mmCIF file of C-alpha atoms in Angstrom:
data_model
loop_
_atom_site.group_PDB
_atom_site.id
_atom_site.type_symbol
_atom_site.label_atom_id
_atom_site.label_comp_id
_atom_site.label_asym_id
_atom_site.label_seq_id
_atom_site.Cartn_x
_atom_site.Cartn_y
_atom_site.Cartn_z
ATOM 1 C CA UNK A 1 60.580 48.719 99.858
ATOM 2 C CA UNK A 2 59.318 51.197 102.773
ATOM 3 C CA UNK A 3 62.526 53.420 101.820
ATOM 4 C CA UNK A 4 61.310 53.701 98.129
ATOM 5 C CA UNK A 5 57.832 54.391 99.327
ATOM 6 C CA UNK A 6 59.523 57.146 101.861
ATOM 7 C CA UNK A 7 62.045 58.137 99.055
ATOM 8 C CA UNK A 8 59.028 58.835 96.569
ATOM 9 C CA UNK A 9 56.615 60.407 99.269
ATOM 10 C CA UNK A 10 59.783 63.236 100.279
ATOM 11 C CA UNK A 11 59.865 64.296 96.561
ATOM 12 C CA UNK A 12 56.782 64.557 96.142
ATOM 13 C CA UNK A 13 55.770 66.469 99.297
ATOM 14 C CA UNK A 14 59.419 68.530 98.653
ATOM 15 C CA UNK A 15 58.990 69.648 95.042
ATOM 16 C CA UNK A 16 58.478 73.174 94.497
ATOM 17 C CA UNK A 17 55.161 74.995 94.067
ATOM 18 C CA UNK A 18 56.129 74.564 89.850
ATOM 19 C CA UNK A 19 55.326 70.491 90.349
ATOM 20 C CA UNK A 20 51.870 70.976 91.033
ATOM 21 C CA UNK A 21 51.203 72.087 86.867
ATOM 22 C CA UNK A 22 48.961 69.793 85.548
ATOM 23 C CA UNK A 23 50.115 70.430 82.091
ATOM 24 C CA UNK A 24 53.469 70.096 80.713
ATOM 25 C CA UNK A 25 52.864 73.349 78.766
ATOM 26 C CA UNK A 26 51.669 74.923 82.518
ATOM 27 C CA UNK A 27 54.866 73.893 83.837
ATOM 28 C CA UNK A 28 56.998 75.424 81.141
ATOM 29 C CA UNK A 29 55.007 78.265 81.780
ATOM 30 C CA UNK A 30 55.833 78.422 85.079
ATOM 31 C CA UNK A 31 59.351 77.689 84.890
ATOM 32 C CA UNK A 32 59.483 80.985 82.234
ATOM 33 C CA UNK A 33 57.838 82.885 84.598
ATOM 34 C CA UNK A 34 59.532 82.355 87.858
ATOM 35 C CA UNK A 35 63.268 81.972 87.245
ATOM 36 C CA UNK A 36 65.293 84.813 87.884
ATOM 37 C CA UNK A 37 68.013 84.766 85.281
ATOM 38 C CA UNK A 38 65.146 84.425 82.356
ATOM 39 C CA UNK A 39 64.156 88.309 83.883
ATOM 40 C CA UNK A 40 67.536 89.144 83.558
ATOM 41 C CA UNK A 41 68.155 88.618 80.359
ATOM 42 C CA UNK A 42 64.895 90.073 79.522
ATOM 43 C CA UNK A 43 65.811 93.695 81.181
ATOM 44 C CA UNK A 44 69.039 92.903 79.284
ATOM 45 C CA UNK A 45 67.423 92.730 76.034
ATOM 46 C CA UNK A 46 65.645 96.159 77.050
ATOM 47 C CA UNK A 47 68.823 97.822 78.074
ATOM 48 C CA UNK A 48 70.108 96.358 74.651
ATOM 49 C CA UNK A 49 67.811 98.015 72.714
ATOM 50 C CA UNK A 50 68.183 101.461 74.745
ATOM 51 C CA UNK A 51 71.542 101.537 73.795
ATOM 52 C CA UNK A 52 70.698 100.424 70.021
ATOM 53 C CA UNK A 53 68.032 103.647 70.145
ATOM 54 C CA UNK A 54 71.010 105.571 71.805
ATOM 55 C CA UNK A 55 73.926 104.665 68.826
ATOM 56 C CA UNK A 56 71.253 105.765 65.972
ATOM 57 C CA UNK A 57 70.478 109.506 67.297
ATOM 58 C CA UNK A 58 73.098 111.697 66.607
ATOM 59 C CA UNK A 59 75.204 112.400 69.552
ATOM 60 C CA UNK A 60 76.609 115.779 68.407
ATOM 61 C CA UNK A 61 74.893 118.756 69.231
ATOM 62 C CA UNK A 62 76.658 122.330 68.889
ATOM 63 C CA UNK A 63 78.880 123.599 71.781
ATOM 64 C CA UNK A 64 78.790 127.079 72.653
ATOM 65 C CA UNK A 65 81.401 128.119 75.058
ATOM 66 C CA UNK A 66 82.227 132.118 76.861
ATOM 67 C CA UNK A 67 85.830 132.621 77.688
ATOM 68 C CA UNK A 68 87.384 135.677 79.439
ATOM 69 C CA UNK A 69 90.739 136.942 79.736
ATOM 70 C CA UNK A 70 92.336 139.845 81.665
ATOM 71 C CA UNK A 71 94.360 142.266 79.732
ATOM 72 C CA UNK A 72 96.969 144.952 80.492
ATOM 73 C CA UNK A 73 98.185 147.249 78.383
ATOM 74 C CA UNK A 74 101.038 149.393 78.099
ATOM 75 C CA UNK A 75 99.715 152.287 79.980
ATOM 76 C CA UNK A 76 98.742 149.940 82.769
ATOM 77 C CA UNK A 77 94.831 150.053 81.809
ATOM 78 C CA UNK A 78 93.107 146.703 83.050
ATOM 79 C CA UNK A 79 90.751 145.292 81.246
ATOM 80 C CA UNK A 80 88.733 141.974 80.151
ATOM 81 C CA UNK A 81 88.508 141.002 77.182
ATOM 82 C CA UNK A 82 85.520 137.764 75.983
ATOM 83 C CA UNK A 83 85.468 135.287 73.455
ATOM 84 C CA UNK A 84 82.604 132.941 72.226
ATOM 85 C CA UNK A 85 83.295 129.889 70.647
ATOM 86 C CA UNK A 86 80.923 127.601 68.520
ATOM 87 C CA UNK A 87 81.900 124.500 67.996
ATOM 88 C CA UNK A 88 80.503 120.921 66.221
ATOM 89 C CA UNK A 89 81.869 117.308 65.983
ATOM 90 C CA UNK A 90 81.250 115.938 62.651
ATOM 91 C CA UNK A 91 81.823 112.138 62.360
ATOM 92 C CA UNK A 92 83.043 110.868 59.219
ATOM 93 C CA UNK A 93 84.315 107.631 57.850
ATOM 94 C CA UNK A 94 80.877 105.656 59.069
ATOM 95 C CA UNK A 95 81.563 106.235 62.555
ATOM 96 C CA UNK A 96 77.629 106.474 63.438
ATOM 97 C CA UNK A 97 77.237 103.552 61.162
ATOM 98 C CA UNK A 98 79.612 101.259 62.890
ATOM 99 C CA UNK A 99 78.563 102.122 66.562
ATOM 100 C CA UNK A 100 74.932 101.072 65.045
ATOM 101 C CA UNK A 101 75.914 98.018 63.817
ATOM 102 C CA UNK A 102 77.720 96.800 66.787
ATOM 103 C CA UNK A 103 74.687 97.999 69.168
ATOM 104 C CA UNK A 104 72.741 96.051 66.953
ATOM 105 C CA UNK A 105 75.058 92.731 67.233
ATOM 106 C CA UNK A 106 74.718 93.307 71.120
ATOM 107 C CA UNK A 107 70.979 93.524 71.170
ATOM 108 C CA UNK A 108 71.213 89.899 68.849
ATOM 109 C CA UNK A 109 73.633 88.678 70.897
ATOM 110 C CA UNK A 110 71.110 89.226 74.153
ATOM 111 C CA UNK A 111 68.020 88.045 71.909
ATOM 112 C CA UNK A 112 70.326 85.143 71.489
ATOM 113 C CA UNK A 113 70.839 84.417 75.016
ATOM 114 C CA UNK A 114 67.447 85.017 76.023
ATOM 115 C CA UNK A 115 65.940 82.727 73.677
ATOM 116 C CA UNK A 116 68.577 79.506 74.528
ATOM 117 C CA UNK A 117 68.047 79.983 78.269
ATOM 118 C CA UNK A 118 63.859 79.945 77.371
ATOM 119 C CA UNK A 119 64.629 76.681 76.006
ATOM 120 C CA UNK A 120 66.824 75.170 78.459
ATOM 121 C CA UNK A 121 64.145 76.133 80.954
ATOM 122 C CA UNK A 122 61.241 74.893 78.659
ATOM 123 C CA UNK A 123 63.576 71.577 78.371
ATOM 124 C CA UNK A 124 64.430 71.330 81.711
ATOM 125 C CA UNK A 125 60.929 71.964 83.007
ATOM 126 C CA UNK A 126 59.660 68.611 80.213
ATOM 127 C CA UNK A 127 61.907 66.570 81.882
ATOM 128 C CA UNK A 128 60.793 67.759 85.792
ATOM 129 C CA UNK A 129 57.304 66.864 84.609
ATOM 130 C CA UNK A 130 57.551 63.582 83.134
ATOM 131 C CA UNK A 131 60.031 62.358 85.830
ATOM 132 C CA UNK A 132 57.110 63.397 88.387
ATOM 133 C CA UNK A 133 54.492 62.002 86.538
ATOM 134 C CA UNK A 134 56.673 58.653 86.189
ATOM 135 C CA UNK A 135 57.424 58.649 90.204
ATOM 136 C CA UNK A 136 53.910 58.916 90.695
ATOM 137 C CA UNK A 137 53.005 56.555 88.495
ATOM 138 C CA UNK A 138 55.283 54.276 90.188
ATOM 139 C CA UNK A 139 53.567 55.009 93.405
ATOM 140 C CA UNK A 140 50.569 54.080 92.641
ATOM 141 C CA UNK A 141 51.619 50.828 91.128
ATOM 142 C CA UNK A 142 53.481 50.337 94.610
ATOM 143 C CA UNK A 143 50.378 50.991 96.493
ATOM 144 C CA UNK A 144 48.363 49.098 94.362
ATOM 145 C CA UNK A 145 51.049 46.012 94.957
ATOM 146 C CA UNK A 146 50.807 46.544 98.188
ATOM 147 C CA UNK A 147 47.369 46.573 98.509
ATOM 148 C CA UNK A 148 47.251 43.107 96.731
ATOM 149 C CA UNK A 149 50.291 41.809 98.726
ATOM 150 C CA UNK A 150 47.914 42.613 102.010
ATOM 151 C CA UNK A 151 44.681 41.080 100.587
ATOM 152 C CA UNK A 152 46.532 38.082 99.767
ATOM 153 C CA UNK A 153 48.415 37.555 102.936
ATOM 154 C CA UNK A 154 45.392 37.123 104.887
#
């Protein structure tokens, strides 16, 4: 009975700082808050929707390009002789359209995520707080038992 009571008294001095919420919905918020792969995925979701902003402006802007080339002629002049080229890629087929859509199945696919591992988190952080509230619960029945176990002894 002195284990349990030792048991108990370790978790509860051991928990992290997220088991003092008073509120379920304080510890959920907490566990959002402070876990490291919820941030992740949230700078994920950013980078996501950078590259979604990225696929929809048109990537294609003119080229302009100066070339040179030596020349000799027959009488053994040298010379140089420059070219300027312009030049434009032009998508066709839906190209733009396609790399939009799939930017746009990547930024779902990270919304996705994001919102599952919220949940997991919000679920896993309901079931820290009840268990704690139940082992303390239990405590103080224990203590109360063995208060009466002590006044009835003598």
């Amino acid at each position: 009975m002195q284990i349990r009571y030792l048991t108990i008294g370790v978790l509860l001095g051991t928990l992290p700082w997220s088991a003092y919420a008073t509120t379920l919905e304080e510890a959920m918020n907490i566990a959002e808050k402070s876990h490291p792969e919820l941030s992740m995925s949230i700078l994920d979701n950013k980078a996501a929707q950078a590259q979604l902003t990225s696929q929809s402006a048109y990537n294609y802007n003119p080229e302009l390009s100066l070339e040179y080339q030596d020349r000799k002629d027959n009488a053994g002049v040298h010379g140089t002789d420059y070219y300027i080229g312009l030049s434009q890629g032009i998508e066709i087929a839906g190209k733009q359209g396609y790399r939009e859509q799939a930017a746009q199945a990547g930024l779902q696919l990270s919304e996705n995520y994001t919102e599952s591992l919220r949940q997991q988190l919000s679920i896993g952080a309901a079931r820290a707080f009840v268990e704690l509230f139940l082992a303390k619960q239990a405590l103080k029945v224990r203590m109360q038992q063995a208060e009466s176990l002590k006044v009835l002894s003598f």
